[in-house]
Short mmCIF file of C-alpha atoms and ligand atoms in Angstrom, two decimals:
data_model
loop_
_atom_site.label_atom_id
_atom_site.label_comp_id
_atom_site.label_asym_id
_atom_site.label_seq_id
_atom_site.Cartn_x
_atom_site.Cartn_y
_atom_site.Cartn_z
CA MET A 1 0.14 0.04 0.24
CA LYS A 2 1.07 3.53 -0.38
CA PRO A 3 0.57 6.58 1.82
CA ALA A 4 -2.15 9.13 2.45
CA PRO A 5 -0.82 12.36 1.07
CA PHE A 6 0.87 14.62 3.34
CA ALA A 7 2.52 18.16 3.26
CA PHE A 8 6.49 17.66 3.13
CA VAL A 9 8.72 19.83 4.89
CA ARG A 10 12.66 20.07 5.05
CA PRO A 11 13.43 22.49 7.33
CA GLN A 12 16.35 24.38 6.99
CA GLY A 13 17.20 24.83 10.99
CA LEU A 14 15.66 23.94 14.00
CA GLN A 15 13.58 26.77 14.76
CA HIS A 16 11.75 26.24 11.41
CA ALA A 17 11.68 22.54 11.91
CA LEU A 18 9.65 23.29 15.44
CA GLU A 19 7.59 25.73 14.10
CA ALA A 20 6.67 23.65 11.41
CA LEU A 21 5.64 21.48 13.66
CA ALA A 22 3.53 23.84 15.61
CA ALA A 23 1.68 25.25 12.85
CA ASP A 24 0.32 22.32 12.65
CA GLU A 25 -1.28 19.62 14.72
CA GLY A 26 -1.93 16.80 12.16
CA ALA A 27 2.51 17.18 11.50
CA LYS A 28 4.52 13.95 12.60
CA VAL A 29 8.58 14.66 12.32
CA LEU A 30 10.20 12.31 9.67
CA ALA A 31 13.68 10.82 11.37
CA GLY A 32 14.73 7.51 9.82
CA GLY A 33 11.65 5.97 8.73
CA GLN A 34 12.01 2.85 9.67
CA SER A 35 8.92 2.99 11.73
CA LEU A 36 7.02 5.62 10.98
CA VAL A 37 7.12 4.48 7.29
CA PRO A 38 5.77 1.81 7.56
CA LEU A 39 2.78 3.09 9.46
CA LEU A 40 2.03 4.84 6.78
CA ASN A 41 2.39 2.63 3.73
CA MET A 42 0.15 0.91 5.51
CA ARG A 43 -1.84 3.79 6.60
CA LEU A 44 -2.01 2.59 10.00
CA ALA A 45 -1.35 6.62 10.41
CA ALA A 46 -1.77 9.94 8.62
CA PRO A 47 -0.25 12.47 9.27
CA THR A 48 -1.36 15.67 7.69
CA THR A 49 2.02 16.90 7.41
CA LEU A 50 6.12 15.57 7.49
CA VAL A 51 8.68 17.04 8.84
CA ASP A 52 11.96 15.70 7.49
CA ILE A 53 14.61 16.50 10.54
CA ASN A 54 17.74 14.66 7.93
CA GLY A 55 19.17 17.99 6.99
CA LEU A 56 19.14 19.56 10.22
CA PRO A 57 22.28 20.64 10.66
CA ALA A 58 24.65 19.69 14.02
CA LEU A 59 22.21 17.26 14.80
CA ASP A 60 24.64 13.84 14.56
CA GLU A 61 28.25 13.94 16.37
CA VAL A 62 27.60 11.75 19.04
CA LEU A 63 29.17 13.07 22.69
CA VAL A 64 31.29 10.09 25.03
CA SER A 65 31.94 11.77 28.30
CA ASP A 66 32.94 10.19 31.65
CA GLU A 67 29.47 10.97 32.61
CA GLY A 68 27.90 9.11 29.62
CA VAL A 69 26.78 8.96 26.21
CA GLU A 70 24.83 11.97 24.80
CA VAL A 71 22.95 10.98 21.37
CA PRO A 72 21.77 13.31 18.96
CA ALA A 73 18.47 12.73 16.88
CA LEU A 74 19.87 12.13 13.84
CA ALA A 75 23.09 9.61 15.03
CA ARG A 76 22.14 6.62 13.29
CA GLN A 77 22.05 3.07 14.73
CA ALA A 78 24.52 1.96 13.04
CA ASP A 79 27.31 4.24 13.73
CA VAL A 80 26.32 4.14 17.66
CA LEU A 81 26.51 0.73 17.25
CA ALA A 82 29.98 0.51 15.40
CA SER A 83 31.24 3.39 18.28
CA THR A 84 34.04 1.64 20.91
CA ALA A 85 34.09 5.15 22.51
CA VAL A 86 30.17 4.11 23.64
CA ARG A 87 31.15 0.39 24.42
CA ARG A 88 33.38 1.99 26.69
CA VAL A 89 31.39 4.35 29.00
CA GLN A 90 28.37 2.64 28.63
CA PRO A 91 28.77 -1.23 27.10
CA LEU A 92 24.90 -1.79 27.79
CA LEU A 93 23.83 0.34 24.42
CA GLY A 94 26.23 -1.55 22.21
CA LEU A 95 25.24 -4.89 23.70
CA ALA A 96 21.38 -4.20 23.31
CA LEU A 97 21.91 -2.19 19.40
CA ALA A 98 22.81 -5.52 18.05
CA HIS A 99 19.81 -6.79 18.37
CA VAL A 100 17.85 -4.27 17.11
CA ALA A 101 16.22 -5.20 13.71
CA HIS A 102 18.97 -6.03 10.74
CA ALA A 103 22.36 -3.86 9.74
CA THR A 104 20.12 -2.32 6.78
CA ILE A 105 17.17 -1.08 9.08
CA ARG A 106 20.40 0.25 11.60
CA ASN A 107 22.02 2.13 8.47
CA ARG A 108 18.80 4.62 8.48
CA GLY A 109 17.21 4.03 12.05
CA THR A 110 18.17 6.09 14.71
CA VAL A 111 18.49 5.72 18.42
CA VAL A 112 16.12 8.94 19.75
CA GLY A 113 13.78 7.69 16.93
CA SER A 114 13.31 4.49 18.41
CA LEU A 115 13.07 5.66 21.78
CA VAL A 116 10.11 8.32 20.94
CA HIS A 117 8.40 5.57 19.03
CA ALA A 118 8.30 3.71 21.94
CA ASP A 119 7.61 0.31 21.44
CA ALA A 120 7.76 -1.97 24.38
CA ALA A 121 9.30 -4.48 22.05
CA ALA A 122 11.96 -2.89 21.61
CA GLU A 123 15.64 -2.59 22.63
CA LEU A 124 16.57 0.83 22.98
CA PRO A 125 13.85 2.49 25.35
CA MET A 126 14.57 -0.69 27.84
CA VAL A 127 18.22 0.78 28.05
CA LEU A 128 17.20 4.20 28.28
CA ALA A 129 14.90 3.01 31.63
CA LEU A 130 17.58 0.82 33.57
CA LEU A 131 20.17 3.04 33.40
CA GLY A 132 17.83 6.27 34.21
CA GLY A 133 18.39 8.03 31.58
CA HIS A 134 16.30 11.08 29.71
CA LEU A 135 15.67 12.81 26.62
CA ARG A 136 16.19 16.71 25.56
CA VAL A 137 12.97 17.58 23.56
CA ALA A 138 12.54 20.92 21.99
CA SER A 139 9.82 23.56 21.09
CA THR A 140 8.71 26.87 20.22
CA ALA A 141 8.10 27.54 23.89
CA GLY A 142 11.63 26.02 25.11
CA THR A 143 13.87 23.32 25.97
CA ARG A 144 12.84 20.40 28.52
CA GLU A 145 14.21 17.03 29.60
CA ILE A 146 12.15 14.37 30.22
CA PRO A 147 13.53 11.44 32.57
CA ALA A 148 13.07 7.22 31.23
CA ASP A 149 10.11 7.00 34.22
CA GLU A 150 7.96 9.45 32.69
CA LEU A 151 8.73 9.01 28.91
CA PHE A 152 7.15 6.00 28.01
CA ALA A 153 3.15 6.27 28.60
CA GLY A 154 1.83 3.24 27.10
CA PRO A 155 2.73 0.95 24.16
CA LEU A 156 3.80 3.49 21.13
CA GLU A 157 3.17 5.92 23.54
CA SER A 158 5.88 8.37 24.32
CA THR A 159 4.85 11.27 26.38
CA VAL A 160 6.80 13.82 23.91
CA ARG A 161 4.43 16.35 22.61
CA HIS A 162 3.58 16.56 19.03
CA ASP A 163 4.75 20.31 18.47
CA GLU A 164 8.44 18.91 20.13
CA ILE A 165 11.54 17.22 18.67
CA ALA A 166 13.52 15.23 20.59
CA VAL A 167 16.73 17.17 20.15
CA SER A 168 19.41 13.99 21.90
CA ALA A 169 19.17 10.93 24.43
CA PHE A 170 21.48 10.99 27.46
CA PHE A 171 22.73 7.37 29.03
CA PRO A 172 24.44 7.33 32.00
CA ALA A 173 28.20 5.68 31.93
CA LEU A 174 28.35 2.58 33.52
CA GLY A 175 29.85 3.55 37.50
CA ALA A 176 33.39 1.94 38.38
CA ASP A 177 31.72 -0.64 40.89
CA GLU A 178 28.77 -2.17 38.08
CA GLY A 179 28.42 -4.43 35.23
CA VAL A 180 25.60 -4.82 32.75
CA ALA A 181 24.22 -7.84 30.98
CA PHE A 182 21.95 -7.95 28.19
CA ALA A 183 19.77 -11.09 26.45
CA GLU A 184 17.26 -11.95 24.35
CA LEU A 185 15.32 -14.23 22.81
CA ALA A 186 13.37 -13.93 19.53
CA ARG A 187 12.15 -16.48 16.39
CA ARG A 188 15.09 -14.94 14.43
CA HIS A 189 17.93 -12.93 14.83
CA GLY A 190 17.10 -9.60 14.29
CA ASP A 191 13.02 -9.92 14.65
CA TYR A 192 11.80 -8.23 17.27
CA ALA A 193 12.13 -10.56 20.64
CA MET A 194 9.33 -12.29 22.07
CA CYS A 195 11.32 -11.23 25.43
CA GLY A 196 14.35 -9.54 26.34
CA ALA A 197 15.66 -8.11 30.18
CA GLY A 198 19.04 -6.10 30.94
CA ALA A 199 20.70 -6.08 33.82
CA LEU A 200 22.22 -3.07 35.94
CA VAL A 201 24.83 -4.84 39.08
CA ARG A 202 26.10 -2.71 41.61
CA VAL A 203 29.03 -4.71 44.10
CA GLU A 204 31.26 -3.92 46.74
CA GLY A 205 34.03 -6.33 46.52
CA ASP A 206 32.23 -9.88 45.76
CA ARG A 207 29.26 -8.74 47.58
CA VAL A 208 25.84 -7.43 45.54
CA THR A 209 25.26 -3.89 46.75
CA ARG A 210 22.04 -3.15 44.18
CA ALA A 211 20.50 -5.12 41.20
CA TRP A 212 18.36 -4.09 38.88
CA VAL A 213 15.97 -5.54 35.85
CA ALA A 214 14.63 -4.34 33.04
CA TYR A 215 12.70 -5.48 30.40
CA LEU A 216 11.31 -5.34 27.16
CA SER A 217 8.38 -7.12 25.47
CA VAL A 218 7.02 -8.38 28.60
CA CYS A 219 4.65 -5.54 29.78
CA ASP A 220 3.10 -2.18 27.80
CA VAL A 221 6.00 -0.28 28.33
CA PRO A 222 9.81 -1.39 29.30
CA THR A 223 9.59 -2.13 33.19
CA VAL A 224 12.43 -2.10 35.85
CA VAL A 225 12.98 -3.93 38.29
CA ASP A 226 14.70 -3.73 41.75
CA VAL A 227 15.47 -7.72 42.79
CA GLU A 228 16.97 -6.99 45.92
CA LEU A 229 19.46 -9.74 45.45
CA ASP A 230 22.10 -9.74 47.62
CA ASP A 231 24.06 -12.79 46.29
CA VAL A 232 24.63 -14.63 43.16
CA GLY A 233 24.04 -18.46 44.28
CA ALA A 234 21.42 -20.22 42.25
CA GLU A 235 18.47 -19.90 45.18
CA ALA A 236 19.04 -16.26 45.28
CA LEU A 237 19.04 -15.88 41.73
CA ALA A 238 15.91 -17.96 41.04
CA ALA A 239 14.37 -16.18 44.20
CA ALA A 240 14.95 -12.78 42.41
CA ALA A 241 13.23 -13.70 38.98
CA GLU A 242 10.32 -14.45 41.19
CA ARG A 243 10.72 -11.14 42.43
CA ALA A 244 10.48 -10.11 39.04
CA LEU A 245 7.62 -11.54 38.20
CA GLY A 246 5.70 -10.80 40.87
CA ARG A 247 5.90 -7.37 39.24
CA LEU A 248 5.45 -7.89 35.67
CA ASP A 249 2.45 -8.59 34.35
CA PRO A 250 3.57 -10.83 31.03
CA VAL A 251 0.72 -9.84 27.91
CA GLY A 252 0.23 -12.99 25.60
CA ASP A 253 -0.10 -12.37 21.63
CA VAL A 254 0.38 -14.37 18.47
CA HIS A 255 3.79 -14.24 18.90
CA ALA A 256 4.29 -15.59 22.98
CA SER A 257 1.54 -16.75 25.24
CA ALA A 258 1.18 -15.26 28.40
CA ASP A 259 2.91 -18.16 30.34
CA TYR A 260 5.45 -18.59 27.87
CA ARG A 261 6.81 -15.27 28.26
CA ALA A 262 6.88 -15.35 31.99
CA HIS A 263 8.99 -18.61 31.48
CA LEU A 264 11.48 -16.53 29.49
CA ALA A 265 11.29 -14.01 31.66
CA ARG A 266 12.70 -16.31 34.88
CA VAL A 267 15.29 -17.82 32.34
CA LEU A 268 16.35 -14.54 31.22
CA THR A 269 16.80 -12.72 34.51
CA VAL A 270 18.78 -15.47 35.87
CA ARG A 271 21.59 -15.27 33.33
CA VAL A 272 21.54 -11.36 33.20
CA LEU A 273 21.98 -11.18 36.52
CA ARG A 274 24.78 -13.72 36.91
CA GLU A 275 26.60 -11.97 34.02
CA ALA A 276 26.24 -8.38 35.14
CA TYR A 277 27.50 -9.35 38.34
CA ASP A 278 30.64 -11.36 36.35
CA ASP A 279 31.04 -8.57 34.88
CA ALA A 280 31.05 -5.90 37.23
CA ARG A 281 33.75 -8.33 38.78
CA ALA A 282 35.71 -8.16 36.09
CA ARG A 283 35.81 -4.79 35.66
CA ALA A 284 36.70 -4.15 39.46
CA VAL A 285 39.32 -6.39 39.33
CA GLY A 286 41.01 -4.63 36.51
CA GLY A 287 39.85 -3.84 32.86
CA ARG A 288 37.21 -5.96 30.70
CA ALA A 289 37.70 -6.59 26.78
CA ASP A 290 35.46 -5.11 24.73
CA PRO A 291 32.25 -6.75 25.06
CA LEU A 292 31.41 -7.15 21.10
CA GLY A 293 34.73 -8.05 21.13
CA GLY A 294 36.27 -5.04 19.29
CA ARG A 295 34.07 -5.96 16.06
CA ALA A 296 33.32 -2.81 15.63
CA ASP A 297 31.13 -4.04 12.55
CA PRO A 298 27.67 -2.28 11.83
CA LEU A 299 27.09 -4.93 8.88
CA GLY A 300 27.61 -8.24 10.13
CA GLY A 301 25.41 -9.25 12.60
CA ARG A 302 26.75 -11.36 15.69
CA ALA A 303 26.14 -14.56 17.52
CA ASP A 304 23.14 -14.61 19.27
CA PRO A 305 24.22 -14.62 23.11
CA LEU A 306 21.40 -17.11 23.24
CA GLY A 307 22.60 -19.02 20.33
CA GLY A 308 19.58 -18.50 18.11
CA ARG A 309 22.21 -18.46 15.24
CA ALA A 310 20.82 -16.41 12.04
CA ASP A 311 18.47 -18.17 10.45
CA PRO A 312 16.83 -17.03 7.64
CA LEU A 313 14.78 -20.07 7.42
CA GLY A 314 14.28 -20.94 11.16
CA GLY A 315 11.06 -18.61 11.35
CA ARG A 316 8.32 -16.43 10.00
CA ALA A 317 8.69 -13.12 8.77
CA GLU A 318 8.22 -11.09 11.05
CA SER A 319 5.58 -8.50 10.00
CA ARG A 320 5.78 -5.84 13.25
CA PRO A 321 7.30 -3.02 11.78
CA MET B 1 -7.25 19.99 -3.49
CA SER B 2 -5.37 18.42 -6.41
CA GLU B 3 -1.43 17.25 -4.63
CA GLN B 4 1.29 19.57 -4.22
CA LEU B 5 4.05 18.11 -6.50
CA HIS B 6 8.15 18.68 -6.23
CA ASP B 7 10.81 18.90 -8.47
CA LEU B 8 13.88 16.99 -7.74
CA ARG B 9 16.75 15.28 -8.70
CA LEU B 10 17.62 12.44 -7.74
CA THR B 11 21.17 11.04 -8.30
CA VAL B 12 21.24 7.39 -9.93
CA ASN B 13 23.70 4.86 -10.64
CA GLY B 14 26.11 8.07 -11.15
CA VAL B 15 23.40 9.75 -13.87
CA ALA B 16 21.20 12.78 -12.58
CA HIS B 17 17.46 12.82 -13.23
CA ALA B 18 15.33 15.69 -13.06
CA LEU B 19 11.28 14.40 -11.24
CA ARG B 20 8.37 15.96 -10.57
CA VAL B 21 6.54 13.86 -7.52
CA PRO B 22 4.22 14.02 -4.98
CA ALA B 23 5.63 13.82 -1.72
CA ARG B 24 4.27 10.51 -0.80
CA ARG B 25 5.98 9.15 -3.28
CA LEU B 26 8.68 6.04 -2.31
CA LEU B 27 11.67 6.47 -3.63
CA SER B 28 11.48 2.47 -4.16
CA ASP B 29 7.87 3.61 -6.80
CA ALA B 30 10.34 6.44 -8.07
CA LEU B 31 13.25 4.75 -9.03
CA ARG B 32 10.71 1.91 -10.74
CA HIS B 33 8.05 4.14 -12.16
CA ASP B 34 8.95 7.32 -13.01
CA LEU B 35 13.06 6.45 -13.65
CA GLY B 36 12.22 3.49 -14.96
CA LEU B 37 14.74 1.23 -13.57
CA THR B 38 12.36 -1.83 -12.41
CA GLY B 39 15.46 -4.11 -10.77
CA THR B 40 14.41 -2.72 -7.35
CA HIS B 41 12.28 -4.81 -6.42
CA VAL B 42 9.22 -4.00 -3.82
CA GLY B 43 7.56 -7.30 -1.97
CA CYS B 44 6.70 -6.10 1.27
CA GLU B 45 6.57 -2.17 1.65
CA HIS B 46 7.38 -2.18 5.28
CA GLY B 47 10.63 -3.33 5.30
CA VAL B 48 11.41 -6.86 6.15
CA CYS B 49 11.98 -8.71 2.72
CA GLY B 50 14.63 -6.87 1.95
CA ALA B 51 13.75 -6.79 -2.08
CA CYS B 52 13.93 -3.39 -2.60
CA THR B 53 17.47 -2.53 -1.05
CA VAL B 54 19.56 0.01 -2.77
CA LEU B 55 22.91 1.70 -1.46
CA LEU B 56 22.77 5.31 -0.26
CA ASP B 57 26.06 6.21 -0.75
CA GLY B 58 27.31 2.89 -0.28
CA LEU B 59 24.91 1.92 2.24
CA PRO B 60 22.25 -0.68 1.83
CA THR B 61 19.24 0.95 3.26
CA ARG B 62 15.47 0.20 1.73
CA SER B 63 14.35 2.19 -0.76
CA CYS B 64 10.18 1.39 0.62
CA LEU B 65 10.58 2.71 4.03
CA MET B 66 12.43 7.02 2.50
CA PHE B 67 10.52 9.15 0.25
CA ALA B 68 11.79 10.44 -3.22
CA VAL B 69 11.58 13.93 -1.69
CA SER B 70 14.54 13.16 0.89
CA ALA B 71 16.65 10.94 -1.19
CA VAL B 72 17.88 14.49 -2.85
CA ASP B 73 21.49 15.10 -1.46
CA VAL B 74 23.04 11.33 -1.50
CA ASP B 75 24.40 8.84 -4.19
CA ILE B 76 21.76 6.08 -4.84
CA THR B 77 23.13 2.94 -6.35
CA THR B 78 20.85 0.05 -7.68
CA VAL B 79 21.43 -3.12 -9.05
CA GLU B 80 21.98 -1.25 -12.61
CA GLY B 81 24.61 0.19 -11.21
CA LEU B 82 26.47 -3.37 -10.29
CA THR B 83 27.22 -3.99 -13.85
CA GLU B 84 30.79 -3.27 -14.96
CA ALA B 85 31.58 -0.35 -17.22
CA ASP B 86 31.63 -2.39 -20.20
CA GLY B 87 28.40 -3.60 -19.15
CA THR B 88 29.80 -7.74 -18.11
CA LEU B 89 28.44 -8.72 -14.70
CA GLY B 90 29.71 -7.24 -11.26
CA ALA B 91 32.01 -9.43 -9.14
CA VAL B 92 28.60 -9.91 -7.11
CA GLN B 93 26.36 -10.57 -9.92
CA GLN B 94 28.61 -13.55 -11.87
CA ALA B 95 28.84 -15.49 -8.48
CA PHE B 96 25.06 -15.38 -8.41
CA LEU B 97 25.18 -16.62 -12.34
CA GLU B 98 27.87 -19.11 -11.33
CA CYS B 99 26.55 -20.65 -7.78
CA HIS B 100 23.12 -20.69 -9.00
CA GLY B 101 22.61 -18.15 -6.18
CA LEU B 102 19.00 -17.19 -8.08
CA GLN B 103 15.43 -19.05 -8.87
CA CYS B 104 12.67 -17.09 -9.36
CA GLY B 105 14.78 -14.49 -9.05
CA PHE B 106 12.55 -11.59 -6.97
CA CYS B 107 15.03 -11.50 -4.32
CA THR B 108 17.63 -10.83 -6.21
CA PRO B 109 18.37 -7.09 -6.55
CA GLY B 110 18.59 -6.97 -3.41
CA PHE B 111 21.00 -9.52 -2.43
CA LEU B 112 23.07 -8.03 -4.46
CA THR B 113 23.13 -4.62 -3.04
CA THR B 114 22.85 -5.74 0.12
CA VAL B 115 26.51 -8.27 -0.25
CA THR B 116 27.93 -5.94 -2.15
CA ALA B 117 27.96 -3.40 0.15
CA GLY B 118 28.42 -6.10 2.92
CA LEU B 119 32.33 -7.27 1.19
CA ARG B 120 33.54 -4.00 1.61
CA GLN B 121 33.11 -4.40 5.19
CA HIS B 122 34.17 -7.80 4.88
CA PRO B 123 36.51 -8.73 1.99
CA THR B 124 37.06 -11.80 2.78
CA PRO B 125 33.98 -13.53 4.92
CA THR B 126 33.81 -16.82 6.65
CA GLU B 127 30.33 -18.66 6.21
CA ASP B 128 28.87 -17.12 8.97
CA ASP B 129 29.86 -13.56 8.09
CA ALA B 130 28.03 -14.33 4.82
CA ARG B 131 25.26 -15.84 6.67
CA ASP B 132 25.10 -13.04 8.93
CA MET B 133 25.56 -10.77 5.81
CA VAL B 134 22.21 -11.45 4.14
CA ALA B 135 20.18 -12.75 7.47
CA GLY B 136 17.82 -9.24 6.75
CA ASN B 137 16.83 -10.59 3.31
CA LEU B 138 14.56 -12.93 2.46
CA CYS B 139 14.73 -15.45 0.04
CA ARG B 140 11.34 -17.91 -0.81
CA CYS B 141 13.00 -20.17 -3.76
CA THR B 142 16.63 -21.06 -3.06
CA GLY B 143 17.21 -22.23 0.55
CA TYR B 144 19.61 -19.53 1.17
CA THR B 145 22.59 -22.66 0.39
CA ASN B 146 23.71 -21.43 -2.61
CA ILE B 147 23.47 -17.74 -1.16
CA VAL B 148 25.87 -18.53 1.17
CA ARG B 149 27.85 -20.32 -1.39
CA SER B 150 27.44 -17.02 -3.58
CA VAL B 151 28.25 -14.82 -1.26
CA LEU B 152 31.91 -16.55 -0.77
CA ARG B 153 32.08 -17.13 -4.50
CA ALA B 154 32.03 -13.21 -5.14
CA ALA B 155 34.48 -12.75 -1.94
CA GLU B 156 37.29 -14.67 -4.20
CA LEU B 157 36.15 -12.87 -7.83
CA ALA B 158 36.80 -9.99 -6.49
CA GLY B 159 39.61 -11.00 -4.80
CA GLY B 160 39.39 -9.80 -1.64
CA GLU B 161 38.26 -6.70 -2.24
CA ALA B 162 34.85 -5.80 -3.68
C1 FAD C 1 11.83 -4.55 9.61
C2 FAD C 1 12.42 -4.12 10.51
C3 FAD C 1 12.53 -4.81 12.26
C4 FAD C 1 13.29 -4.06 12.94
N1 FAD C 1 13.33 -4.51 13.90
C5 FAD C 1 13.30 -3.93 15.25
C6 FAD C 1 13.78 -4.64 16.34
O1 FAD C 1 14.49 -5.92 16.42
N2 FAD C 1 14.01 -3.57 17.53
C7 FAD C 1 13.98 -2.41 17.67
O2 FAD C 1 13.84 -1.64 18.67
N3 FAD C 1 13.38 -1.50 16.33
C8 FAD C 1 13.66 -2.45 15.55
N4 FAD C 1 12.96 -1.62 14.30
C9 FAD C 1 12.12 -0.36 14.38
C10 FAD C 1 13.63 0.76 13.55
O3 FAD C 1 15.08 0.28 15.07
C11 FAD C 1 13.50 2.11 14.07
O4 FAD C 1 14.63 2.49 13.07
C12 FAD C 1 13.08 2.56 15.07
O5 FAD C 1 12.13 1.95 15.58
C13 FAD C 1 12.62 4.25 14.56
O6 FAD C 1 13.43 5.14 14.83
P1 FAD C 1 13.54 5.89 13.23
O7 FAD C 1 15.10 7.27 13.26
O8 FAD C 1 13.17 5.12 12.37
O9 FAD C 1 12.23 6.37 13.46
P2 FAD C 1 11.39 7.18 12.47
O10 FAD C 1 9.97 5.97 12.12
O11 FAD C 1 11.41 8.23 11.54
O12 FAD C 1 10.00 7.60 13.97
C14 FAD C 1 9.54 7.28 14.17
C15 FAD C 1 8.39 7.84 15.46
O13 FAD C 1 9.18 8.48 16.13
C16 FAD C 1 8.97 9.86 15.55
N5 FAD C 1 10.38 10.82 16.19
C17 FAD C 1 11.57 10.21 15.59
N6 FAD C 1 12.65 11.03 15.86
C18 FAD C 1 11.91 11.64 16.75
C19 FAD C 1 12.56 13.20 17.47
N7 FAD C 1 13.89 13.00 17.12
N8 FAD C 1 11.53 14.18 18.05
C20 FAD C 1 10.42 13.47 17.79
N9 FAD C 1 9.89 13.26 17.28
C21 FAD C 1 10.63 11.98 16.67
C22 FAD C 1 8.52 9.84 14.27
O14 FAD C 1 7.14 10.64 15.07
C23 FAD C 1 7.35 8.54 14.27
O15 FAD C 1 6.11 9.07 15.37
C24 FAD C 1 12.95 -2.80 13.01
C25 FAD C 1 12.42 -1.66 12.23
C26 FAD C 1 12.01 -2.83 10.30
C27 FAD C 1 11.37 -1.72 9.01
S1 FES C 2 9.80 -3.71 -0.04
FE1 FES C 2 11.13 -2.57 1.21
S2 FES C 2 12.04 -4.43 2.44
FE2 FES C 2 10.42 -5.01 1.27
S1 FES C 3 15.14 -16.69 -5.72
FE1 FES C 3 12.99 -16.77 -5.87
S2 FES C 3 12.61 -15.55 -3.89
FE2 FES C 3 14.55 -15.63 -4.07
#
């Protein structure tokens, strides 16, 4: 199918873009188009104006500092994934990005666009929520920061207003006493996951002081749970998974039943907590290898940590954009 | 109300074309309908199948997820642009021919563009690399085995510099 007609604006600067958005209540921002254009093609959305921000200046350079990673609106997922500086300061970003769609989609899709799109099955909203990052948005009225825990309002619904442009997202750096891990299960590498989890674990010596796990594709919005972990024995980890499940409300759909999702959440919780703990310990005892093995490779996918290989035959074509 | 038309210039396979299209014209349709470059195929129109993949400044991109009006500042390469200047097949095309990397051919343009860019990143791919390279493209005919073979053969033909 083809999109319904719309007026097209290619603004020269941010102010012009913001004015164009403010002028039409039915206007929408077009970034990488990897989520929006499928919706237009299927006529699930019919904005009256599209404001194409791709030509805006100074919105593509990722800023990496000791505090964290600031990703501007036009930084493509592929470029953020390929950045070793980003992986050094906040490894979880690269771990998760490797699971976002396929290389071809990441060449065009933006990190910020994925956050605004707010798909509960998407990896990046979960990462922002787990790390307690924020989104910086601008409108003709000025700029504001939306913390991650106020950003995701419901399925495909963020609190970014129609006349606002998200100019950047901020992902806090990994602390010296912290470790992270990510795992997801998808029918086919590159598809949306049936369930995914990320963990952030803080240690003091070999003792866990705090541990959080965040989930994607389990509830309507990315959900972060403080699992109150204090040791990483099998029993403690299993108990942490039960505690997490008590706070989750897995939904069933054509991809996985609610029970199956609960099962996956349990298994993945144990796995990511253990890995994040090991990661924190490895960092504490001096350095830790690049989690992606230094293979800054935006084109070649990578092995799935759950052992699922890129198998073009091993699953249905996922048709959700 | 008649729909507003936009005048644009697209650079496709090194040639500049002027065209006049509505904003909603997908790049895939502009290539096929307005420019007559029907080598780019259209399957799903929502980014999943990969048949419409073209190279934008050398990077594989879904042409069905982009509007022609947004493609004005880039060099577009379609499957037609993968042949050599003298009209003979490029290395990737030749490899697909030799290894039976296609049957009906519907998916092929998307594989050829994707693999052309992939080999620039990985001039000497392993079989796993080759599989990963094409994992975002769907083929209903071949079962992929000969496509993976074609990727490896293309790397050989290109002598490590596709
Ligand atoms: C085949 C396929 C598979 C995919 N698989 C995955 C996957 O496994 N995991 C995953 O997370 N994603 C997946 N995606 C989605 C992809 O990651 C998108 O790139 C991303 O969700 C949106 O980013 P975008 O830049 O393309 O945004 P667009 O599509 O341009 O925009 C998406 C929405 O966000 C708004 N928006 C975008 N940028 C801004 C901004 N700066 N300010 C205000 N509003 C803005 C738009 O108005 C629109 O509503 C897949 C997509 C495809 C086509
Ligand atoms: S037609 Fe573009 S990906 Fe299927
Ligand atoms: S050769 Fe027929 S779909 Fe691939």
